Structures are given as C-alpha cells and as structure tokens.
Amino acid sequence: MKSFTVLEGRVAPMDRANVDTDMIIPKQFLKSIKRSGFGPNLFDEMRYLDEGQPGRDNSQRPLNPDFPLNHARYRGASILLARENFGCGSSREHAPWALEDYGFRCIIAPSFADIFYNNCFKNGILPVVLPAEQVEQLFAALYAEEGYQLKVDLERQQVQTPTGETLRFEVDTARKHCLLQGLDDIGVTLESAGAIRDFEQRWRQSSPWLFDVIGREQR
Amino acid sequence: MAGLTLYDKLWRNHLVEQRDDGSALIYIDRHLIHEVTSPQAFEGLRLAGRRPWRLDANLAVPDHNVPTSAAERAGGVAGIVDEISRLQVQTLDDNCLAFDITEIPINDLRQGIVHVVGPEQGATLPGMTVVCGDSHTSTHGALGALAHGIGTSEVEHVLATQCLVQQKMKNMLVRVDGKLQPGVTAKDVALAIIGQIGTAGGTGYAIEFGGDVVRAMSMEGRMTLCNMSIEAGARMGMIAVDATTLDYVRGRTYSPRGELWEEAVAAWSDLHSDADAQFDKVVTLQGEAIQPQVTWGTSPEMVLPVDGVLPDPAQIENPSRREGARRALEYMGLQPGTAITDIHLDRVFIGSCTNSRIEDLRAAAAVVQGKRVAPTIKQALVVPGSGQVKAMAEAEGLDRIFLDAGMEWREPGCSMCLAMNADKLGAGEHCASTSNRNFEGRQGIGGRTHLVSPAMAAAAAIAGHFVDVRSLQETDA
Ligand code: SF4
C-alpha cells in the first residue's frame, strides 16, 4: 500500500449529502476482475451524459458539462471535499479503488459511512472528518478561488489552508500508523503468525471436526 | 459476574490476540468465496507472493453472475453469453485451481447461492466463525455461528492469515414471543422487526434472535431471519443451538460423524446465551400481532401489513423521513392513501438467499397449486437456491405445480435479486420479490421492488396484485 505522510494538492468539490457507493461506482463495473482501471468510471452517472458500460472507451463519451470534475479548474485534484455520510450503501471496495485510481488520496467530509471509512485506509486513502462549519468554509473558499489547494499532514493530524489556518482532525492510532508507514494489513497480522499457529493448534485439538474436512475428497 | 451472551462466547472462543488499541485478532473457521468479490483478493496474493494459510478452511462457489436459464446453463462456463460475466466465473475457476481451493463448479448438483450451499453441505456448522465477501453472510448465524460479510481486502486478509482484525460489537436481543398466525412466516417476522427498529436500528450490534416464535421456527425460517439482519443495520444475526439445529446439521456432507459427532454435540451444548447474560439493548415483538408484510418504498423499513395503506408524506413530522417517503413514493410511482392490495404487479420473483430453500418453494407451491398466474403478470420466476433444492423440489413435483400455473422454473443462482445476470426488471415495472433489498435500481434500472414472503409472492402472482394470502387459504378450505 502507498504510504500517506503529507499531501499538498488541488481540491475538487462533491457538493451533496449521502453520496452512496453506487454513485461512486455503479454496479455494472463490479464485474471487473481487476482492482485498477476504475478511475474513468468514478461517479459515472453524474459525470457522463450516456450510460456507462464496462469495456467501453470512455474518452469518446459525452461529458456532463455541469459536473465539477469535468471543469478545467479542478483538473488534477487529489483532495475531494464532500458532505455528510459520504460512502453509504453497499460495501463494495470498488468505491475507494475508483477514487484512488482517479487520483484522490484524501477525502474531507463532516461524516463517512462505516465500511467505506474502513475501506479507505486499506487502500491508501485518508478520510478526514472535520466539523460541518469548517467544511462549509472550505467549500466557500474553494468556490471563490481557482486552483485552490490544501495541505494535509497526517503525522500532525492537521489540514492547512492557503491563508495559513490549521484545522485539526482525529484519527485512530493503529490506522494512522499503518497509513504513515504504508504498511499492508496482512503484513502486520503476519507478525502474529506464531500466536495464530498456537491458537490453531489448540483449536484443532478441542474442535477436530472443523479441520481437514473440505477438500478431503481431493487429498 | 454476569453471564455471557452467545456472541460473547463465540468471540471468546476465537480470540487469538487482544490488542491495546481495542481491536482483536479473530480466527476464522470457514471462508466462503464467490466470483464477484474474490478476483482482486487472489490478484493481491499473487502480487505479494503469498499462499492461502489453510486450504481446507475455504469453499468456493459461483452464484451472482451465473445464468439461470437451462439453455444457457447447458454450456457450462463457456456457455455464459455475457462476456464479462463469463470471465468473472472463469476467473474463479482458474484461481481455485491455481491456489488449490475446493470449488463447487457451475453445473455441479451442489452449486447454488453461497448462503444456501454452506449450511446445506454442512460447510457451515454451529460454533464456527464464518465469513464471505458478501453482506448476507449473516444467514449462517442461524446455526449458532458468528457469521458476517467482509470487503475484498478482508477476503485477501483471511486467505493469507486465517484471521480478521475486528472490534467487538454490542449485544442486542430481538425476542419474538408467543406464536405466529397461520400464513405468517419468518420473512414477515424479519420485515416486521426492520419496520420496528429501522434499517439503522442494529448498527454497531450483534443481534441474537430469541423467543418462542424463533424457537418454533424451522432452520429454513431461521436462516431467512438471520439473512436480513444486515437490512436491520447489523452485520451479524444469530440463534442459539437447539434440537432443531442438530437435526438439520446431522448427516450433511461436511458434518462430523460417529464419535466426532458426539464430541461436537457436547461442545455445541454451550452455544446459547447464559440465563443471566446482559444485553445492551432488548427489542420485543408479539408473534400474534405480526401480519403478512409488504414493502412499499425503496428501503426495507418502508414496510406495512398487507391491509395497510400508503402513508401521506405531508403527515410525517420528521423532515428527513418526510423527504425520504416523498422520494420513495415518487420513485415507486405510487400515491399516498393507496391500499397495499391495490398495488398491481408486472413480475414476480421467488428466489434469493433469503427465500429459495425447500420450505420456501413448498409454501409458494401450496398457494399456486391448481391455479393460473394472472394474465397481467409478464413473468413469474421461481429460482431454487441450489441444485439440491431444485432436485428435492422436482422429486416432490413442485416444478410441475409452478409450470402448470404458468411460472418459470429456473437453474439455481442469485438471479433477479441483484440483476447481475440476464434476469432483470424493466423501468417502472413493479415486482413482488422474496429477496432482501428494494433499493432504487436493485433489480434493474427504474425497477420497483416490493419485498414479501414466498407465500405472499405466489398469491400476488395469481391475483395480479397483492392479496392477503390468508384469505386465499381460507376460501380454499
Ligand atoms: S441472492 Fe441476492 S442478496 Fe443473496 S447473495 Fe445473491 S445477490 Fe446477494
């Protein structure tokens, strides 16, 4: 996983509440067997005027001129500024994959849906929760200034605005540690391989019917 | 010290390591795999050069994308018309072969919806931790297991480490006392619970279902109930082990036998909440008061008894609920004040991991026997949950009953539950469905889903609109 330390980048708006994972990446794209390549279909239904299908050349599709990500002023954005309950709905991890593939590494919102929040950390994206008033102010500043940028510092847990204001955010220690180091969860768990093996051995003794049953016909 | 709940015991039994930050490493006994949420997990293993930790903990089966028409099924994987669906199912086959994971392939008699197959094969057992990259994994809790859905990164995590990093949930008891009226089923109980506590009512909790009504339920009914825990906001639902559980589990392909069976039964006798266990929240319902349920909106909590009339948003005080009801009625093309029994239907779907087991098909067949589907119904699909359910139903002659009534009898799979294969609703079409989600577009873009029990879906197919299945059964008598 990519580590996240300090990110300085352009900000783009997603100015509506309850953006669900189906809006982030519609279900027809779940048929993909890859983890990459979802970027061109991020927010597909809002972003294009026609209906998207997997395997189509997205560069030929008519863009929705009203959708902010299609505006030159937000091109190359790496920070998404959003509203409450971002990422609700189905648990599809394709949602953070699409955001990451598009180039977003940080999402700032007043609140996130549980599973989506968790899925972000597993994919190198930092979800930042800020109070609603601060998010409101950031939206105002973003709309007022073309090329608006923010600096997000995970180590110090703060967002810095161009005017030098610093906004503090909370993040739990374990998740922060993994993201700062770019540690992959599996690697961290495998540090406990000894404990897992010990447990497994005891468990096999007390509940032998749980072991060596499936696949017995082939072995 | 207060006693332990069933959830506390299952958690304790699988705790590998408690961490300082409040998280814990939990050992996973059974990992079920399907084609939609696994390809990227296998790709991850490959990229990191990792192997599965324990092969015999895994069982794979394709279900979401498989076609359900006999003609398309005849060609196996190669015969799947939709190219991308075919690739996804083929990729599951390839990955299972490459990593040496046991798979029940597309045209095996045991193939079916992963949540029907697991218990049916004895692959999910009491006392286990069971996970799968699918939110309806809560179904398996009916056997007294700790079972819940996971994301794709976690699928890879379980494959590689046989563990998950978890936070402990709070305990909720949902107790259904008394007795159900005839014609009222586990599906109605599930919908009534969601109607009472709401779709976020169980968020942060592990639910245990108890009470006389649950104790009297068959295993099929219990699975229906636990299946919809996720629609009540809880990742997991579970039911204590009793004689009904043991009768169901005994003699299945992967169930223990002989001496091991005796040992297992002894261990399972502890799988219930202690009499003095403390729950963080208790919800009670009275069985006699539950009527057949029908959802009218775009969230499972938008549900009414069959004799109800649709709400008027103007009368709803809470502004966000008012707006939600207004948008739902608009999407569903329904007017406030309409009686549920005046909602006309275009299609009927009997199937899904909620209601595609043998008992569900028997209940539906009992209603349609000797009758014809209303001419206004474009399609009535019956999709058994597995090849074994299908074979059993055919041996009992249920397929003939459905076909004679003008219904379609299909091959097992998820089918119209989420419309990832060819079975879909058209825009604006109303469907009586025995599945679990009525979200906008769930069964096809613009489709309008009404969640009901199999008996209610069957009755609606005959009438062309919703009817109280009990009135039908009475006139028969
Ligand atoms: S039947 Fe529906 S809810 Fe169940 S696993 Fe399949 S798609 Fe999911």
Coordinates of N, CA and C and ligand atoms in Angstrom, one line a residue, chain B residues 63-64 113-115 134 136 352-353 414 417-418 436 442, ligand 1:
Chain B
D63 N -22.1 -17.8 -8.0 CA -23.6 -17.7 -7.9 C -24.1 -16.4 -8.5
H64 N -23.5 -15.2 -8.2 CA -24.1 -13.9 -8.6 C -24.3 -13.8 -10.1
I113 N -26.6 -20.6 -4.5 CA -26.3 -19.4 -3.8 C -25.4 -19.7 -2.6
V114 N -24.3 -19.0 -2.4 CA -23.3 -19.4 -1.4 C -24.0 -19.6 0.0
H115 N -25.0 -18.7 0.3 CA -25.6 -18.8 1.6 C -26.6 -19.9 1.8
D134 N -19.6 -11.0 1.2 CA -21.0 -10.7 0.8 C -21.8 -10.4 2.1
H136 N -24.7 -10.7 3.1 CA -25.8 -11.6 3.6 C -25.2 -12.9 4.2
S352 N -33.6 -16.0 -4.2 CA -32.5 -15.3 -3.4 C -32.2 -16.1 -2.2
C353 N -31.1 -15.6 -1.6 CA -30.6 -16.3 -0.4 C -31.5 -16.1 0.8
C414 N -28.2 -16.4 -8.0 CA -28.8 -15.1 -7.4 C -29.9 -14.5 -8.3
C417 N -32.3 -11.2 -7.9 CA -32.1 -10.5 -6.6 C -31.3 -9.2 -6.8
L418 N -30.2 -9.3 -7.7 CA -29.5 -8.0 -7.9 C -29.2 -7.8 -9.4
N436 N -34.2 -9.4 -0.6 CA -34.0 -8.7 0.7 C -33.7 -7.2 0.5
R442 N -32.2 -1.8 -7.8 CA -31.6 -3.0 -7.4 C -31.8 -4.2 -8.3
Ligands
SF4_1 S1 -29.2 -13.9 -3.6 FE1 -29.0 -11.6 -3.6 S2 -28.6 -11.0 -1.6 FE2 -28.2 -13.2 -1.7 S3 -26.0 -13.4 -2.2 FE3 -27.1 -13.4 -4.1 S4 -27.2 -11.2 -4.7 FE4 -26.6 -11.2 -2.6

